[in-house]
Tab-separated table of C-alpha atoms in Angstrom:
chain	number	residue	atom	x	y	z
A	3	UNK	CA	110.017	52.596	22.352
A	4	UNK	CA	111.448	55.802	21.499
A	5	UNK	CA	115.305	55.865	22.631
A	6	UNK	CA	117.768	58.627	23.167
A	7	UNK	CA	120.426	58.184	20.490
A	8	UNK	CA	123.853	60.262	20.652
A	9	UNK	CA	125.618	60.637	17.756
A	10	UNK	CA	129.518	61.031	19.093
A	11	UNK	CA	131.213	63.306	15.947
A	12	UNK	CA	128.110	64.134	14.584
A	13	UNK	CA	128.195	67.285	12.827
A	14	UNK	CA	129.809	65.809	9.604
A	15	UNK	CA	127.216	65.124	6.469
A	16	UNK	CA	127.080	61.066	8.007
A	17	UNK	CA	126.250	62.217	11.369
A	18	UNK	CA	123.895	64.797	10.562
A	19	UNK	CA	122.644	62.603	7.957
A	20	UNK	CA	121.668	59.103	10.574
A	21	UNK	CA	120.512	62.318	13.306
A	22	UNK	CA	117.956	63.284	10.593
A	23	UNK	CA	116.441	59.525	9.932
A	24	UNK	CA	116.537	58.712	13.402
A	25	UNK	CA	114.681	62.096	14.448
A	26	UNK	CA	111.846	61.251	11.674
A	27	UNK	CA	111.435	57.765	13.621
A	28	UNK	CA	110.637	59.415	16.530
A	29	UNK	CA	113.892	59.375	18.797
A	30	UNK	CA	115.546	62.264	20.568
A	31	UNK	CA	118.449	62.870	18.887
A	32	UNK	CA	121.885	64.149	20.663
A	33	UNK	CA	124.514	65.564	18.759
A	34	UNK	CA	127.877	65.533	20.308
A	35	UNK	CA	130.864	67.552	18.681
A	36	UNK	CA	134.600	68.031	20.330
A	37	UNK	CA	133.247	71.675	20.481
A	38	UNK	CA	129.949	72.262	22.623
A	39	UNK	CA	128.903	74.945	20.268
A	40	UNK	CA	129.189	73.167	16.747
A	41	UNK	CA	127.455	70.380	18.272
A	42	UNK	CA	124.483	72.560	19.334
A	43	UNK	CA	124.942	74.841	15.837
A	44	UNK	CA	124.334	71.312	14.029
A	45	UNK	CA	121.550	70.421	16.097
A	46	UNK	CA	119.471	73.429	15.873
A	47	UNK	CA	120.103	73.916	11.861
A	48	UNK	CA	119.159	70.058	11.551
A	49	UNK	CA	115.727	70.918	14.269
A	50	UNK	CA	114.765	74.211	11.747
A	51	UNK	CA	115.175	72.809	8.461
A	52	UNK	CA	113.223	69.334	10.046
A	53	UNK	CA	110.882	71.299	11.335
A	54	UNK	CA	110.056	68.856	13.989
A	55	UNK	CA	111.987	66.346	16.121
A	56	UNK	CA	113.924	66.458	19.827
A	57	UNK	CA	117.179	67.533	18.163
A	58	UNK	CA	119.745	68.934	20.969
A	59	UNK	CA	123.467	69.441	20.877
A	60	UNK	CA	126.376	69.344	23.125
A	61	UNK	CA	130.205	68.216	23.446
A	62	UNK	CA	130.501	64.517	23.374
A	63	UNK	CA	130.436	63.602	26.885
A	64	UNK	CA	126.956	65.702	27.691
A	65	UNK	CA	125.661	64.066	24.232
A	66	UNK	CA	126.347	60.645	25.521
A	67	UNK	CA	125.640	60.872	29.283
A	68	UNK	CA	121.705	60.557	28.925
A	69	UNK	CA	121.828	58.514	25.913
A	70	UNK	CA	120.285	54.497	25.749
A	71	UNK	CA	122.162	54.404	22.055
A	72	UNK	CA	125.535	55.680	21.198
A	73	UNK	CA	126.334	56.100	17.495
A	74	UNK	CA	130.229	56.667	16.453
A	75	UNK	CA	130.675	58.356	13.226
A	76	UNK	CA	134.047	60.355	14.198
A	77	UNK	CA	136.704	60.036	11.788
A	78	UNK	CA	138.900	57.255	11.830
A	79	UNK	CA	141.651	59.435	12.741
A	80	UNK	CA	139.830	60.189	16.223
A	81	UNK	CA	138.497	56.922	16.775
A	82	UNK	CA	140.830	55.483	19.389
A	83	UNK	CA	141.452	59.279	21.614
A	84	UNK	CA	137.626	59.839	21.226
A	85	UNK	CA	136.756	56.493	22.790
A	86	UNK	CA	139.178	56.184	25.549
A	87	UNK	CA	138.105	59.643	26.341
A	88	UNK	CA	134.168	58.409	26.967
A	89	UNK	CA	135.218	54.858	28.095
A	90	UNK	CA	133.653	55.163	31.520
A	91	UNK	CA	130.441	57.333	30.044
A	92	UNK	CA	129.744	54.681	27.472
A	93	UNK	CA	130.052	51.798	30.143
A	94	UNK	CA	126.834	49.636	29.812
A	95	UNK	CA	125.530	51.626	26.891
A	96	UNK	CA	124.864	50.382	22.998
A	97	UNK	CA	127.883	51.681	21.088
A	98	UNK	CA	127.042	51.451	17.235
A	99	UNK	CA	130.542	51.686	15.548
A	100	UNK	CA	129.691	52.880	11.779
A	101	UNK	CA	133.270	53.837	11.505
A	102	UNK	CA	135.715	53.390	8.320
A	103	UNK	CA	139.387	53.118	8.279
A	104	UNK	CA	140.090	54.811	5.492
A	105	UNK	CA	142.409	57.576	3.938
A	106	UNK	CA	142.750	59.577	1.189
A	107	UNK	CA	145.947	59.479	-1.145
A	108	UNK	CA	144.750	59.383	-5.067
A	109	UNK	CA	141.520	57.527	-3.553
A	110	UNK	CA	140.469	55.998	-0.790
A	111	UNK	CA	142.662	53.381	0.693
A	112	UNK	CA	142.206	51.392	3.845
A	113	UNK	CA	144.318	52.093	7.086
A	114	UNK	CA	145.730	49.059	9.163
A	115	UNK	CA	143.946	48.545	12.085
A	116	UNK	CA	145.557	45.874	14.570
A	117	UNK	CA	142.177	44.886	15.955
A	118	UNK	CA	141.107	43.549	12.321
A	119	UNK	CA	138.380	46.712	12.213
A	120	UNK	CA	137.138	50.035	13.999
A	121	UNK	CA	134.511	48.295	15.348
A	122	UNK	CA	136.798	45.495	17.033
A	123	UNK	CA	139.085	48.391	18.425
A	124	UNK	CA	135.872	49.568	19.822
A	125	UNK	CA	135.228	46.409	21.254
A	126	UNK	CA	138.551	46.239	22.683
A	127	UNK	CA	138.479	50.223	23.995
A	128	UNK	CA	135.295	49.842	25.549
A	129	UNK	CA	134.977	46.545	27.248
A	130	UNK	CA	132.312	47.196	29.603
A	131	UNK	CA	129.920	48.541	26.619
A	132	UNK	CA	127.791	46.779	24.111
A	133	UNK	CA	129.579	46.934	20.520
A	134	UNK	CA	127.639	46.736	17.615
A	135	UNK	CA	128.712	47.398	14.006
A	136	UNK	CA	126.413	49.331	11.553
A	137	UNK	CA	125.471	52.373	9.721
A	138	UNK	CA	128.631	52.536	7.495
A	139	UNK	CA	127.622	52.097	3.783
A	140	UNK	CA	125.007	54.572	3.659
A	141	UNK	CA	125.580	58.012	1.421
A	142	UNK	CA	125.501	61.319	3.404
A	143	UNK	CA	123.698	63.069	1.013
A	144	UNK	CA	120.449	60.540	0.297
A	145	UNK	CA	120.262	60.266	4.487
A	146	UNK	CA	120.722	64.480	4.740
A	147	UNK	CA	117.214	64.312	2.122
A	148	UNK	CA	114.592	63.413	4.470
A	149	UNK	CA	112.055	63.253	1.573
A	150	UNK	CA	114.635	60.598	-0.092
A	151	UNK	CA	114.475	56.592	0.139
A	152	UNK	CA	117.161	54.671	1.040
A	153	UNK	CA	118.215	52.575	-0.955
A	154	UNK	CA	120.519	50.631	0.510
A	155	UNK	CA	120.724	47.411	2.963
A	156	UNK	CA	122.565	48.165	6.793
A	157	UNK	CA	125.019	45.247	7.840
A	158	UNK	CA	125.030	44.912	11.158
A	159	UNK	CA	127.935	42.673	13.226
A	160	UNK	CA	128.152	42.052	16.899
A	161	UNK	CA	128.046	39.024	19.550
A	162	UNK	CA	125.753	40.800	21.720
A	163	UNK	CA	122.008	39.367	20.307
A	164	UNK	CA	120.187	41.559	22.394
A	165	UNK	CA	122.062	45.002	21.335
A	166	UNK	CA	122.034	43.346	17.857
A	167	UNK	CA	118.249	43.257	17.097
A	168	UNK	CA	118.025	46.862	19.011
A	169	UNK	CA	120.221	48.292	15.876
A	170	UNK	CA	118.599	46.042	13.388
A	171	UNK	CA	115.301	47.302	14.248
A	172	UNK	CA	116.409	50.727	14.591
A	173	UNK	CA	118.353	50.737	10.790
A	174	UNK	CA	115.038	48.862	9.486
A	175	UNK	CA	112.874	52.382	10.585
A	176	UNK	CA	115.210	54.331	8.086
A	177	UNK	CA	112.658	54.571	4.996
A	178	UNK	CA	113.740	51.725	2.731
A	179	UNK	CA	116.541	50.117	4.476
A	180	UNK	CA	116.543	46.569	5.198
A	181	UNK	CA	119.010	45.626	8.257
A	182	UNK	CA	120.831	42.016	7.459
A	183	UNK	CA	122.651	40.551	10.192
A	184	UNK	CA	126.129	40.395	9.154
A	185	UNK	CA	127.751	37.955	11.448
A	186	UNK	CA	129.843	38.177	14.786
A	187	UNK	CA	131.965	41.401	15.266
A	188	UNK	CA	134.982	39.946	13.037
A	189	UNK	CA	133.002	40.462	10.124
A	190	UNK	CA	133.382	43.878	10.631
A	191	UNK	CA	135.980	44.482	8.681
A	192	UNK	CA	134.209	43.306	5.318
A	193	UNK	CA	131.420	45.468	6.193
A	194	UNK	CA	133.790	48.307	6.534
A	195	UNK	CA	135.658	47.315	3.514
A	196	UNK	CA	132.742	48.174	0.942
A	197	UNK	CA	132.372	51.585	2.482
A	198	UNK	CA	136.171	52.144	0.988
A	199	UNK	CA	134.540	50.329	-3.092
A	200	UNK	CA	131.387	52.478	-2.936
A	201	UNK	CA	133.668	55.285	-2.555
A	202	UNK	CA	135.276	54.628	-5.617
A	203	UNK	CA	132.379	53.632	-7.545
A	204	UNK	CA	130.631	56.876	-6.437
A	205	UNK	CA	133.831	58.908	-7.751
A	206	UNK	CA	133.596	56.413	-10.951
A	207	UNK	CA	129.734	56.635	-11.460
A	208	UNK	CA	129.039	59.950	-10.293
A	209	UNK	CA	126.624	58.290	-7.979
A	210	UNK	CA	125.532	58.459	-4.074
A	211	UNK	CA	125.707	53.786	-3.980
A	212	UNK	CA	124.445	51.397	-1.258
A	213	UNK	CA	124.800	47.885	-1.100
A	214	UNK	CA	122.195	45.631	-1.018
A	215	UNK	CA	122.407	41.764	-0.305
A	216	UNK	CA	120.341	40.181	-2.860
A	217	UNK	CA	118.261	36.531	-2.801
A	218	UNK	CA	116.957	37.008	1.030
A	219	UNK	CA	113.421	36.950	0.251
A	220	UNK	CA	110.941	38.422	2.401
A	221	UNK	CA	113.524	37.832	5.593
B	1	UNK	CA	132.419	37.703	-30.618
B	2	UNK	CA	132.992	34.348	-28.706
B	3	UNK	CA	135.723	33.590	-26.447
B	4	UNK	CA	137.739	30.187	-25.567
B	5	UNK	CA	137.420	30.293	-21.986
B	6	UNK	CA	138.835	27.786	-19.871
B	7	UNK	CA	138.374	27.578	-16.253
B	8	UNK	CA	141.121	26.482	-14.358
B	9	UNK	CA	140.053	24.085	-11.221
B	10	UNK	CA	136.914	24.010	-13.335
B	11	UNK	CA	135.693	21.070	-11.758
B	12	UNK	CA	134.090	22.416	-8.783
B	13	UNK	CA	130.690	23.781	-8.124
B	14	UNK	CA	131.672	27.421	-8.923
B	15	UNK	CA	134.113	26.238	-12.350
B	16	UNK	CA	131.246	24.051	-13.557
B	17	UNK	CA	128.470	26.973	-12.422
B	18	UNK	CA	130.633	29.856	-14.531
B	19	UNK	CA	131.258	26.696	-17.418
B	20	UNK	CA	127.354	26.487	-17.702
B	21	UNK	CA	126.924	30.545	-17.721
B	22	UNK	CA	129.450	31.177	-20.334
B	23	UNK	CA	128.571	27.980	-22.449
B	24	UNK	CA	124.830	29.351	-22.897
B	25	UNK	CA	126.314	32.771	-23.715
B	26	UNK	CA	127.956	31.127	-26.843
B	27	UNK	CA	131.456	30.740	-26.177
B	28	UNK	CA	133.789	27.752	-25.758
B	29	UNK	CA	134.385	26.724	-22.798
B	30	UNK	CA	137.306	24.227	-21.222
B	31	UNK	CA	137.341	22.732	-18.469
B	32	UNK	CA	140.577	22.146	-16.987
B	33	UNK	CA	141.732	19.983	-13.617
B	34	UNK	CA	144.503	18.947	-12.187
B	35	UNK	CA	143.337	15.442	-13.457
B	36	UNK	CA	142.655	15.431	-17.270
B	37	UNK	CA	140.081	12.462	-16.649
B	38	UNK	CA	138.220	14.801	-14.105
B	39	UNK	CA	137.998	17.745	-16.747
B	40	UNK	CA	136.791	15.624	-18.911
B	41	UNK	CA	134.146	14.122	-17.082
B	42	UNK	CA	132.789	17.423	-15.940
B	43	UNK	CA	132.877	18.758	-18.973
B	44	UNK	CA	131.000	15.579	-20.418
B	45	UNK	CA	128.283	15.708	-17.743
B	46	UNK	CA	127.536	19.639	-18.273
B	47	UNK	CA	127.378	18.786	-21.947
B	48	UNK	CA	125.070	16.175	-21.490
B	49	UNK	CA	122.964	18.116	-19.278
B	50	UNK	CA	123.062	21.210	-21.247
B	51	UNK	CA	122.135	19.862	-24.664
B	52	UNK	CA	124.132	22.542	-26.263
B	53	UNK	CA	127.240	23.928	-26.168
B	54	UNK	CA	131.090	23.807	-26.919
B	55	UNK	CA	132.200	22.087	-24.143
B	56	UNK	CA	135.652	19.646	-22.878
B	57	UNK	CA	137.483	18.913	-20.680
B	58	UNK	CA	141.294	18.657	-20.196
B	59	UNK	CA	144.111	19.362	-17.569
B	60	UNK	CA	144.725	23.041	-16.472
B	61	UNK	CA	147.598	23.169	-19.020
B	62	UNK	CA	145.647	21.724	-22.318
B	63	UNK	CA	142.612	23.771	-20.860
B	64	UNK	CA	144.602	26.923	-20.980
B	65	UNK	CA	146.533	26.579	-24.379
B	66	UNK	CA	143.763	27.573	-27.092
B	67	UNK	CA	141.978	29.867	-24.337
B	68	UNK	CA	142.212	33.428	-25.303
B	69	UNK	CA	140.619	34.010	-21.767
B	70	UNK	CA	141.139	32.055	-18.507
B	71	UNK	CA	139.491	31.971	-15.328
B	72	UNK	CA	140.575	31.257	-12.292
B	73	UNK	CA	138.730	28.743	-9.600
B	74	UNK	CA	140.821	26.595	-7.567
B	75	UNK	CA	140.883	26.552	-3.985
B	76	UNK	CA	142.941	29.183	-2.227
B	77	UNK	CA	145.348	26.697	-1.137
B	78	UNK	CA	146.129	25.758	-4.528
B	79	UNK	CA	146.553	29.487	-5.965
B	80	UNK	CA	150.313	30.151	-6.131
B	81	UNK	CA	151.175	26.517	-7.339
B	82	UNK	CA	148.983	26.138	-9.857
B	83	UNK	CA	149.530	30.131	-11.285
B	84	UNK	CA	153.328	29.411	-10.814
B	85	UNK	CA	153.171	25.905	-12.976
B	86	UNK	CA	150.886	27.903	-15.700
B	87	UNK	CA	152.963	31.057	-15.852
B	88	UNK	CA	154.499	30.835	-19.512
B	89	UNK	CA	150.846	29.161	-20.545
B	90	UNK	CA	149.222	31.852	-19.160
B	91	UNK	CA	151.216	35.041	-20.583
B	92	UNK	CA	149.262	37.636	-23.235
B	93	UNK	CA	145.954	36.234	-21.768
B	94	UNK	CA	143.129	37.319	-19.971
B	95	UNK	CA	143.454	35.929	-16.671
B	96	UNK	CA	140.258	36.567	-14.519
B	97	UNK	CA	140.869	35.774	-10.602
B	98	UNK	CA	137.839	34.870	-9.238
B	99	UNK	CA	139.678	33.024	-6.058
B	100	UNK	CA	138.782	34.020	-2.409
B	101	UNK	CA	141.261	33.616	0.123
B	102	UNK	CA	139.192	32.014	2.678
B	103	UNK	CA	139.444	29.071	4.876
B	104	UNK	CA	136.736	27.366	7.293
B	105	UNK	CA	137.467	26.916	10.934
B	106	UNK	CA	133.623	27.646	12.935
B	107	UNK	CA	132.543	29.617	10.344
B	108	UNK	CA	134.553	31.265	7.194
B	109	UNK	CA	137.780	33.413	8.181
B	110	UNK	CA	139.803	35.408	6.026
B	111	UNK	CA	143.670	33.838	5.045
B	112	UNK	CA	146.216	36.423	5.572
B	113	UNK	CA	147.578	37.124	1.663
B	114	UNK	CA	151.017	39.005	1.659
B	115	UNK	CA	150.176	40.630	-1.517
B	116	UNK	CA	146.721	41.890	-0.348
B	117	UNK	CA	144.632	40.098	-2.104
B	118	UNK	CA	144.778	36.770	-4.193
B	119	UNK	CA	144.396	38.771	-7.528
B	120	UNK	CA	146.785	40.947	-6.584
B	121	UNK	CA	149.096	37.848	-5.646
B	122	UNK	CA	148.068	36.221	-9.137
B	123	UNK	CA	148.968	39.797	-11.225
B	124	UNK	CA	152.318	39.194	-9.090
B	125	UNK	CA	153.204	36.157	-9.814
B	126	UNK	CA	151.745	36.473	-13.877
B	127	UNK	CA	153.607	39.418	-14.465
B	128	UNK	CA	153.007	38.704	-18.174
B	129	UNK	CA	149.304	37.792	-17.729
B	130	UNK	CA	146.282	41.007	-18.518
B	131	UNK	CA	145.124	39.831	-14.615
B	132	UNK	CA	141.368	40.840	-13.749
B	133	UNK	CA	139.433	40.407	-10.793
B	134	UNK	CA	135.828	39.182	-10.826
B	135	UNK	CA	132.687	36.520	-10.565
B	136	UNK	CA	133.675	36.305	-6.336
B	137	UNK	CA	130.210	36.605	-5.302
B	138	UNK	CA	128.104	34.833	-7.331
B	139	UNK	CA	126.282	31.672	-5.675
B	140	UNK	CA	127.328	28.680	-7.724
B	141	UNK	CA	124.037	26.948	-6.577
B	142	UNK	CA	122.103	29.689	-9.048
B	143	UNK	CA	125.015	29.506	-11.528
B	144	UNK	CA	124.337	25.715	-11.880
B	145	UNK	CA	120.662	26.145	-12.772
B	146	UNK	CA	120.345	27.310	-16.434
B	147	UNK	CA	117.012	28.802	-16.262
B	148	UNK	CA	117.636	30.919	-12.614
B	149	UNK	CA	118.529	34.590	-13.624
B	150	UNK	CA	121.311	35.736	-11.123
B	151	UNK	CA	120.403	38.598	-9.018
B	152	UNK	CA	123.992	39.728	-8.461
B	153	UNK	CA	126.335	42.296	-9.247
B	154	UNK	CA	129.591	41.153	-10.707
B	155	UNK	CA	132.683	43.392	-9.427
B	156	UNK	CA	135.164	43.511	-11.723
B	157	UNK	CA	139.242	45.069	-10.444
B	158	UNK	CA	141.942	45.566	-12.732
B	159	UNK	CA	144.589	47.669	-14.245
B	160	UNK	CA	144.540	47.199	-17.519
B	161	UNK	CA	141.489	48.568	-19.398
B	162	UNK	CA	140.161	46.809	-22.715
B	163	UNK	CA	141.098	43.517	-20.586
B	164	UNK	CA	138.502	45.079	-17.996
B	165	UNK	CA	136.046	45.497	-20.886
B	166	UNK	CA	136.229	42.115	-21.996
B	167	UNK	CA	135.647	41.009	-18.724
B	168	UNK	CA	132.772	43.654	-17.771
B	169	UNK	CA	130.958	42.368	-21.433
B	170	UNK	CA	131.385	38.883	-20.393
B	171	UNK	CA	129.662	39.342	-17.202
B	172	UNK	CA	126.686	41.874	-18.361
B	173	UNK	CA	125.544	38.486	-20.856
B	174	UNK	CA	124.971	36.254	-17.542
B	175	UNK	CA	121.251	36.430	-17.516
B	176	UNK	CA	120.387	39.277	-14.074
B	177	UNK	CA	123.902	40.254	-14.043
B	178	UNK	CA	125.086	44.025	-14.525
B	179	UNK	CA	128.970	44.307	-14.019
B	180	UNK	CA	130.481	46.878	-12.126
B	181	UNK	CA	133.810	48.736	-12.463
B	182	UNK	CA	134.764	48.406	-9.293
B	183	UNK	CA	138.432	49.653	-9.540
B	184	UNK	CA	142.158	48.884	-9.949
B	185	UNK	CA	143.391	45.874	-8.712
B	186	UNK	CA	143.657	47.459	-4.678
B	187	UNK	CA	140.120	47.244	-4.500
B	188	UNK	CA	140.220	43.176	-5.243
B	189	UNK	CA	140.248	42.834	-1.008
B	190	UNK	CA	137.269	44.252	-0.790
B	191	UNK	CA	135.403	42.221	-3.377
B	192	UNK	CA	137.106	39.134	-2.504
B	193	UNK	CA	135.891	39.943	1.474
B	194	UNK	CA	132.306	40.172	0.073
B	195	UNK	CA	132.138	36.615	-0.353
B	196	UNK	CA	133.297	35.894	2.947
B	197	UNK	CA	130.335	37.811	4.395
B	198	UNK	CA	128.263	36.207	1.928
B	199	UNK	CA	128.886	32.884	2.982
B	200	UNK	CA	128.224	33.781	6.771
B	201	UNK	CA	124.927	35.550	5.461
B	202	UNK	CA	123.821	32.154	3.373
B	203	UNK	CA	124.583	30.231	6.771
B	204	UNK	CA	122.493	32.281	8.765
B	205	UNK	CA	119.566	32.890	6.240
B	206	UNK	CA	119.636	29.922	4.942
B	207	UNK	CA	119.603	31.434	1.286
B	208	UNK	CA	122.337	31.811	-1.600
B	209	UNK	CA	122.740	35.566	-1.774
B	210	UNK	CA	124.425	38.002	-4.095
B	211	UNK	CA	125.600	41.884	-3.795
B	212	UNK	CA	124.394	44.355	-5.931
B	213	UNK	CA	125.221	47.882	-5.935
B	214	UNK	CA	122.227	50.536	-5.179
B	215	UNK	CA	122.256	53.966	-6.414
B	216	UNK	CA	123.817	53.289	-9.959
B	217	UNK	CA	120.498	53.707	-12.282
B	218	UNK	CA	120.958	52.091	-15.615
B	219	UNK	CA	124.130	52.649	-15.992
């Protein structure tokens, strides 16, 4: 079942990037964007170089309103005034953090966060939503190449089971990503934690890395 | 060219899994304990079991003194005392950190380390050591067969360069193993957090998994 997935901060290359997989599964896509009209200059680039695919855009709060699936890939510097600001529009919705607290001084380096991880300050911000971690170790660039295969594995954290295998399944339609469930929301911050070491590798390697957890068999 | 290595809290699953890895690979190997008669009983048995190989046991301290490389494997909880009483045994070597700080109350949890990580606490504390990071992830169950190949990555932190090298060639001769630069000692949180997951993803699989890095080619 097709679902109606807003990405909240989705004109940067990760946003634009998950909008193009999850328009090639089949869902209508929503980007939202502080500003109305980079959200909807996103969308309709992404719609004409797709060529297919219900690709709108709009500011955050029209991107989320008829959404099933809310996807946060703001960064981490907006995370906390972005989500208080769509608390009540994201009540009772599927909030996929794929956030990273991270900053840049002579490489990346983590930023404290008191909840443990972006997705647990999600968790806390938005109480009445259903808080799922995923999407954050995937490279921009091989998701913005719709003829590319991803090769990478999605970790996916959260306590809610239902919302859980809703993003699991959803991850495992990206063309060659497995989704592995990752634990209960306080793994998050491991998951978020090997965004910040495939950074450096990528500057080391000159490389666009995933991570992939090996000896799971056919799961 | 073959190293001494001894493996300090050898005795343990992961100590007698590395002891098995490196003794195939040609080099010496020592395994050391807090008790002399447990080092050498462990070193007897993998011996026996082996077929081949230089092989003993002895305490941490007789373990460590003909060692031109040392690797750590004792509990967290035993991590600052045991570095602190080895400290002038351990200076000029190669001192790998392979120690998570972890502890198990329903289900793994991360211990708060002051220094960031526990190689970063071990460089501290071994201010005259060559301190690397590495061999977190791997799953002493496939260690501890000698006719599995490993299908892991091995992450390897640290500062100071040819130590780095050493450590990166010692890795790349475990059979399925490619060894990854995966930055300066900072980045030892990350690798050490791996594991954590890792354990919560064996758990719920029911498997003994491993991380590799995607996207790297044959580098």
């Amino acid at each position: 079942m097709p679902h109606t997935i807003a990405l909240v901060g989705g004109t940067g290359p990760e946003g634009r990037g998950l909008a193009t997989r999850f328009a090639l599964a089949g869902h209508r896509v929503r980007i939202g964007s502080r500003d109305a009209a980079r959200g909807v200059e996103a969308a309709r680039d992404l719609a004409a170089s797709l060529g297919r695919g219900d690709i709108t855009g709009a500011d955050n709060a029209a991107a989320v309103a008829d959404a099933d699936l809310v996807v946060v890939v703001v960064p981490y510097s907006a995370h906390r005034a972005t989500l208080e600001g769509l608390r009540d529009a994201l009540a009772g919705k599927i909030v996929v953090d794929a956030v990273v607290p991270v900053m840049f001084d002579r490489g990346p380096r983590p930023v404290d966060v008191p909840a443990g991880s972006a997705t647990e300050e999600a968790a806390e911000i938005l109480a009445a939503s259903r808080v799922i971690g995923a999407f954050h170790n995937l490279a921009a660039e091989v998701l913005l190449d719709p003829t590319a295969n991803v090769d990478a594995d999605v970790l996916v954290t959260g306590g809610d089971a239902e919302a859980k295998q809703a993003v699991i399944a959803l991850a495992n339609e990206i063309a060659g990503v497995t989704a592995v469930d990752a634990g209960p929301l306080r793994f998050s911050r491991f998951v978020e934690g090997i965004t910040i070491l495939l950074i450096g590798i990528n500057g080391r390697y000159k490389a666009h890395t995933g991570v992939r957890i090996a000896g799971l068999g056919g799961h």
